[in-house]
Amino acid sequence: ADPTARVFNGKVYIYPSHDIPSPIDRLKEWFCMADYHVFSSTNLTDWTDHGVILTQNKVPWVQPDSYSMWAPDCVYKDGKYYFYFPSTPQGEGRRGFSIGVAIADSPEGPFTPEAEPIKGVGGIDPCVLIDTDGEAYIYWSGRGISVAKLKPNMKELDLSTLKDSIITEKDHFFHEGIQMFKRNGIYYLVYANIERHGMATSLGYSTSTSPTGPFKYQG
């Protein structure tokens, strides 16, 4: 599920979530995602599975056996590959989802996770835009879509740039999932639309002249 496609070094890489038959009763009828694989292709027909690049029980901050490695993203900047992923944090008082980052020298890994999730981020579906000026922005889903600029180390937020609810259910019919891209000076946020009966059955998009909005719903 949840594939993100990126072009690195002349290949297309797919970073999806990886749903498996649940080994535990509480997730028999729910998502069960313990790790991530990456797949690559030069022709979009023949694909290579590069195997597991990150697993839940090797991320220090993730609750062991939570099986909540949901929709990820991966970007390249300054010689490194940064893999962003959500999961359930461990520790007293921690609730919901956090988003962490793992770093590699190759798009195929191995990826080394940071010891702690990114401070100031609470949600799922991370998406990172490297803008044409080299600045990096991270977007994530919660009750809407939030955004903040990443510091040059790609592991911390510039909290002065944090904006919550730049996309909402009320104004943009937002449900979940994010893809962001820029074309001809216009920023496009694409996401799953929520329909009248609560089912996400279509894609919606909103546009802006700034990576942090305001965004106008376009249908």
mmCIF file of C-alpha atoms in Angstrom:
data_model
loop_
_atom_site.group_PDB
_atom_site.id
_atom_site.type_symbol
_atom_site.label_atom_id
_atom_site.label_comp_id
_atom_site.label_asym_id
_atom_site.label_seq_id
_atom_site.Cartn_x
_atom_site.Cartn_y
_atom_site.Cartn_z
ATOM 1 C CA ALA A 1 0.000 0.000 0.000
ATOM 2 C CA ASP A 2 0.858 3.738 0.021
ATOM 3 C CA PRO A 3 3.600 3.786 -2.630
ATOM 4 C CA THR A 4 5.862 6.777 -3.098
ATOM 5 C CA ALA A 5 7.781 6.881 -6.389
ATOM 6 C CA ARG A 6 11.115 8.688 -6.671
ATOM 7 C CA VAL A 7 13.704 8.896 -9.452
ATOM 8 C CA PHE A 8 17.283 8.410 -8.257
ATOM 9 C CA ASN A 9 20.323 7.748 -10.456
ATOM 10 C CA GLY A 10 18.289 6.961 -13.568
ATOM 11 C CA LYS A 11 16.014 4.436 -11.836
ATOM 12 C CA VAL A 12 12.503 4.633 -10.434
ATOM 13 C CA TYR A 13 12.323 3.592 -6.793
ATOM 14 C CA ILE A 14 9.074 2.619 -5.085
ATOM 15 C CA TYR A 15 8.857 2.968 -1.302
ATOM 16 C CA PRO A 16 5.585 1.381 -0.125
ATOM 17 C CA SER A 17 4.202 0.220 3.183
ATOM 18 C CA HIS A 18 4.236 -3.574 3.576
ATOM 19 C CA ASP A 19 1.070 -5.231 4.839
ATOM 20 C CA ILE A 20 1.422 -8.826 6.092
ATOM 21 C CA PRO A 21 -0.890 -11.478 7.574
ATOM 22 C CA SER A 22 -0.984 -10.593 11.248
ATOM 23 C CA PRO A 23 0.874 -12.875 13.690
ATOM 24 C CA ILE A 24 -1.117 -11.341 16.568
ATOM 25 C CA ASP A 25 -4.849 -11.483 17.238
ATOM 26 C CA ARG A 26 -5.512 -7.763 17.715
ATOM 27 C CA LEU A 27 -4.502 -6.981 14.114
ATOM 28 C CA LYS A 28 -6.148 -9.911 12.331
ATOM 29 C CA GLU A 29 -8.703 -7.544 10.782
ATOM 30 C CA TRP A 30 -6.484 -4.446 10.554
ATOM 31 C CA PHE A 31 -3.255 -3.222 8.974
ATOM 32 C CA CYS A 32 -0.154 -5.143 10.054
ATOM 33 C CA MET A 33 3.078 -3.501 8.887
ATOM 34 C CA ALA A 34 6.377 -4.514 10.491
ATOM 35 C CA ASP A 35 8.947 -3.248 7.993
ATOM 36 C CA TYR A 36 9.682 -1.553 4.670
ATOM 37 C CA HIS A 37 11.046 -2.844 1.360
ATOM 38 C CA VAL A 38 12.213 -0.816 -1.638
ATOM 39 C CA PHE A 39 11.750 -1.772 -5.284
ATOM 40 C CA SER A 40 13.541 -0.355 -8.338
ATOM 41 C CA SER A 41 13.119 -0.449 -12.103
ATOM 42 C CA THR A 42 14.719 1.029 -15.199
ATOM 43 C CA ASN A 43 11.722 0.337 -17.472
ATOM 44 C CA LEU A 44 8.651 0.371 -15.163
ATOM 45 C CA THR A 45 7.992 -3.269 -16.114
ATOM 46 C CA ASP A 46 10.741 -5.328 -14.502
ATOM 47 C CA TRP A 47 11.237 -4.686 -10.788
ATOM 48 C CA THR A 48 13.905 -5.621 -8.261
ATOM 49 C CA ASP A 49 12.986 -6.093 -4.617
ATOM 50 C CA HIS A 50 15.967 -4.874 -2.595
ATOM 51 C CA GLY A 51 14.603 -6.457 0.556
ATOM 52 C CA VAL A 52 13.961 -5.006 3.982
ATOM 53 C CA ILE A 53 15.439 -1.532 4.459
ATOM 54 C CA LEU A 54 13.992 -0.824 7.913
ATOM 55 C CA THR A 55 12.131 -2.873 10.510
ATOM 56 C CA GLN A 56 10.118 -1.846 13.579
ATOM 57 C CA ASN A 57 12.207 -3.603 16.217
ATOM 58 C CA LYS A 58 15.421 -1.923 15.066
ATOM 59 C CA VAL A 59 14.086 1.623 15.489
ATOM 60 C CA PRO A 60 14.848 2.756 19.056
ATOM 61 C CA TRP A 61 11.798 4.980 19.493
ATOM 62 C CA VAL A 62 9.170 2.647 17.977
ATOM 63 C CA GLN A 63 6.932 0.556 20.237
ATOM 64 C CA PRO A 64 8.076 -3.064 19.799
ATOM 65 C CA ASP A 65 5.704 -5.250 17.792
ATOM 66 C CA SER A 66 3.321 -2.376 17.122
ATOM 67 C CA TYR A 67 3.162 -3.256 13.402
ATOM 68 C CA SER A 68 2.431 0.364 12.515
ATOM 69 C CA MET A 69 5.047 1.220 9.882
ATOM 70 C CA TRP A 70 2.651 3.115 7.627
ATOM 71 C CA ALA A 71 3.058 5.306 4.497
ATOM 72 C CA PRO A 72 6.696 6.491 3.996
ATOM 73 C CA ASP A 73 8.669 8.838 1.738
ATOM 74 C CA CYS A 74 12.294 9.153 0.662
ATOM 75 C CA VAL A 75 14.297 12.118 -0.687
ATOM 76 C CA TYR A 76 17.897 12.857 -1.655
ATOM 77 C CA LYS A 77 19.829 15.871 -0.436
ATOM 78 C CA ASP A 78 23.536 16.705 -0.202
ATOM 79 C CA GLY A 79 24.800 13.195 -0.821
ATOM 80 C CA LYS A 80 22.415 11.380 1.545
ATOM 81 C CA TYR A 81 19.050 9.636 1.257
ATOM 82 C CA TYR A 82 16.490 10.471 3.919
ATOM 83 C CA PHE A 83 13.671 8.004 4.567
ATOM 84 C CA TYR A 84 10.698 9.392 6.520
ATOM 85 C CA PHE A 85 8.218 7.046 8.152
ATOM 86 C CA PRO A 86 5.424 7.056 10.771
ATOM 87 C CA SER A 87 4.974 4.578 13.595
ATOM 88 C CA THR A 88 3.688 4.184 17.138
ATOM 89 C CA PRO A 89 6.140 5.601 19.701
ATOM 90 C CA GLN A 90 7.005 3.790 22.895
ATOM 91 C CA GLY A 91 7.186 5.348 26.322
ATOM 92 C CA GLU A 92 4.782 6.573 28.970
ATOM 93 C CA GLY A 93 2.643 9.490 27.849
ATOM 94 C CA ARG A 94 3.312 8.966 24.141
ATOM 95 C CA ARG A 95 0.166 8.516 22.079
ATOM 96 C CA GLY A 96 -0.847 8.398 18.436
ATOM 97 C CA PHE A 97 1.818 8.405 15.743
ATOM 98 C CA SER A 98 5.214 10.036 15.459
ATOM 99 C CA ILE A 99 7.389 10.420 12.366
ATOM 100 C CA GLY A 100 11.040 9.463 12.234
ATOM 101 C CA VAL A 101 13.861 9.583 9.733
ATOM 102 C CA ALA A 102 16.473 7.025 8.696
ATOM 103 C CA ILE A 103 19.543 7.906 6.627
ATOM 104 C CA ALA A 104 21.538 6.027 3.981
ATOM 105 C CA ASP A 105 24.247 6.530 1.374
ATOM 106 C CA SER A 106 22.189 4.631 -1.222
ATOM 107 C CA PRO A 107 18.492 4.684 -2.173
ATOM 108 C CA GLU A 108 18.513 0.938 -1.549
ATOM 109 C CA GLY A 109 19.854 1.320 1.991
ATOM 110 C CA PRO A 110 20.873 0.150 4.468
ATOM 111 C CA PHE A 111 19.060 2.926 6.344
ATOM 112 C CA THR A 112 20.095 3.879 9.869
ATOM 113 C CA PRO A 113 17.245 5.325 11.966
ATOM 114 C CA GLU A 114 17.623 8.260 14.305
ATOM 115 C CA ALA A 115 17.197 7.417 17.988
ATOM 116 C CA GLU A 116 14.206 9.743 18.415
ATOM 117 C CA PRO A 117 11.312 10.834 16.170
ATOM 118 C CA ILE A 118 11.192 14.353 14.762
ATOM 119 C CA LYS A 119 10.146 16.758 17.509
ATOM 120 C CA GLY A 120 7.063 18.817 16.721
ATOM 121 C CA VAL A 121 5.528 16.286 14.335
ATOM 122 C CA GLY A 122 2.540 14.139 15.296
ATOM 123 C CA GLY A 123 0.740 12.280 12.536
ATOM 124 C CA ILE A 124 1.111 9.985 9.533
ATOM 125 C CA ASP A 125 1.805 10.056 5.778
ATOM 126 C CA PRO A 126 5.002 12.157 5.688
ATOM 127 C CA CYS A 127 5.888 13.793 2.380
ATOM 128 C CA VAL A 128 8.993 15.894 1.791
ATOM 129 C CA LEU A 129 9.487 18.527 -0.911
ATOM 130 C CA ILE A 130 12.971 19.721 -1.851
ATOM 131 C CA ASP A 131 12.145 23.095 -3.382
ATOM 132 C CA THR A 132 13.997 24.608 -6.328
ATOM 133 C CA ASP A 133 15.907 26.886 -3.934
ATOM 134 C CA GLY A 134 17.167 23.863 -1.998
ATOM 135 C CA GLU A 135 14.926 24.372 1.032
ATOM 136 C CA ALA A 136 13.176 21.244 2.345
ATOM 137 C CA TYR A 137 9.601 21.104 3.652
ATOM 138 C CA ILE A 138 7.886 18.213 5.405
ATOM 139 C CA TYR A 139 4.111 17.682 5.242
ATOM 140 C CA TRP A 140 2.112 15.223 7.336
ATOM 141 C CA SER A 141 -1.485 14.159 7.969
ATOM 142 C CA GLY A 142 -3.359 14.590 11.221
ATOM 143 C CA ARG A 143 -6.756 16.244 11.422
ATOM 144 C CA GLY A 144 -5.596 18.017 8.274
ATOM 145 C CA ILE A 145 -2.224 18.609 6.635
ATOM 146 C CA SER A 146 0.523 20.425 8.516
ATOM 147 C CA VAL A 147 3.845 21.702 7.164
ATOM 148 C CA ALA A 148 7.180 22.981 8.433
ATOM 149 C CA LYS A 149 10.567 23.713 6.961
ATOM 150 C CA LEU A 150 13.276 21.184 7.777
ATOM 151 C CA LYS A 151 16.603 22.404 9.086
ATOM 152 C CA PRO A 152 19.640 21.724 6.854
ATOM 153 C CA ASN A 153 20.343 18.469 8.722
ATOM 154 C CA MET A 154 16.957 17.162 7.444
ATOM 155 C CA LYS A 155 16.242 15.743 10.922
ATOM 156 C CA GLU A 156 14.738 18.721 12.767
ATOM 157 C CA LEU A 157 11.945 21.206 12.195
ATOM 158 C CA ASP A 158 12.437 24.925 11.990
ATOM 159 C CA LEU A 159 9.610 25.413 14.466
ATOM 160 C CA SER A 160 9.215 29.070 13.524
ATOM 161 C CA THR A 161 7.831 27.892 10.155
ATOM 162 C CA LEU A 162 5.339 25.338 11.527
ATOM 163 C CA LYS A 163 1.806 25.703 10.158
ATOM 164 C CA ASP A 164 -1.090 23.476 11.151
ATOM 165 C CA SER A 165 -4.155 22.694 9.047
ATOM 166 C CA ILE A 166 -3.038 24.216 5.750
ATOM 167 C CA ILE A 167 -5.431 21.640 4.259
ATOM 168 C CA THR A 168 -8.613 20.659 6.128
ATOM 169 C CA GLU A 169 -11.588 18.368 5.699
ATOM 170 C CA LYS A 170 -13.994 21.315 5.810
ATOM 171 C CA ASP A 171 -12.317 23.494 3.185
ATOM 172 C CA HIS A 172 -10.539 20.893 1.017
ATOM 173 C CA PHE A 173 -12.481 17.642 1.652
ATOM 174 C CA PHE A 174 -9.234 16.123 2.905
ATOM 175 C CA HIS A 175 -9.143 12.501 4.089
ATOM 176 C CA GLU A 176 -5.546 11.244 4.172
ATOM 177 C CA GLY A 177 -2.383 10.709 2.140
ATOM 178 C CA ILE A 178 -0.169 13.429 0.679
ATOM 179 C CA GLN A 179 1.880 13.983 -2.441
ATOM 180 C CA MET A 180 3.411 17.406 -3.069
ATOM 181 C CA PHE A 181 5.064 18.654 -6.237
ATOM 182 C CA LYS A 182 5.919 21.928 -7.921
ATOM 183 C CA ARG A 183 5.394 22.767 -11.590
ATOM 184 C CA ASN A 184 5.824 26.114 -13.353
ATOM 185 C CA GLY A 185 5.965 27.966 -10.047
ATOM 186 C CA ILE A 186 2.768 26.406 -8.677
ATOM 187 C CA TYR A 187 2.706 24.049 -5.690
ATOM 188 C CA TYR A 188 0.295 21.103 -5.906
ATOM 189 C CA LEU A 189 -0.891 19.096 -2.898
ATOM 190 C CA VAL A 190 -2.650 15.877 -3.931
ATOM 191 C CA TYR A 191 -4.532 13.720 -1.407
ATOM 192 C CA ALA A 192 -7.418 11.333 -0.885
ATOM 193 C CA ASN A 193 -10.788 13.098 -0.898
ATOM 194 C CA ILE A 194 -13.426 12.235 1.661
ATOM 195 C CA GLU A 195 -16.798 11.611 0.089
ATOM 196 C CA ARG A 196 -20.272 12.232 1.456
ATOM 197 C CA HIS A 197 -20.448 8.810 3.145
ATOM 198 C CA GLY A 198 -16.997 8.973 4.686
ATOM 199 C CA MET A 199 -15.229 6.837 2.092
ATOM 200 C CA ALA A 200 -12.064 8.086 0.397
ATOM 201 C CA THR A 201 -12.885 7.167 -3.186
ATOM 202 C CA SER A 202 -11.230 9.912 -5.189
ATOM 203 C CA LEU A 203 -8.197 12.164 -5.384
ATOM 204 C CA GLY A 204 -8.403 15.864 -4.667
ATOM 205 C CA TYR A 205 -5.856 18.588 -5.097
ATOM 206 C CA SER A 206 -5.174 22.121 -3.968
ATOM 207 C CA THR A 207 -2.722 24.702 -5.282
ATOM 208 C CA SER A 208 -0.682 27.606 -3.966
ATOM 209 C CA THR A 209 2.094 29.952 -5.009
ATOM 210 C CA SER A 210 3.909 29.152 -1.740
ATOM 211 C CA PRO A 211 5.021 25.775 -0.306
ATOM 212 C CA THR A 212 3.298 26.660 2.975
ATOM 213 C CA GLY A 213 0.059 28.004 1.516
ATOM 214 C CA PRO A 214 -2.582 29.280 1.634
ATOM 215 C CA PHE A 215 -3.935 26.524 -0.635
ATOM 216 C CA LYS A 216 -7.048 26.746 -2.812
ATOM 217 C CA TYR A 217 -9.136 23.620 -3.413
ATOM 218 C CA GLN A 218 -9.264 22.765 -7.122
ATOM 219 C CA GLY A 219 -11.496 19.697 -7.188
#
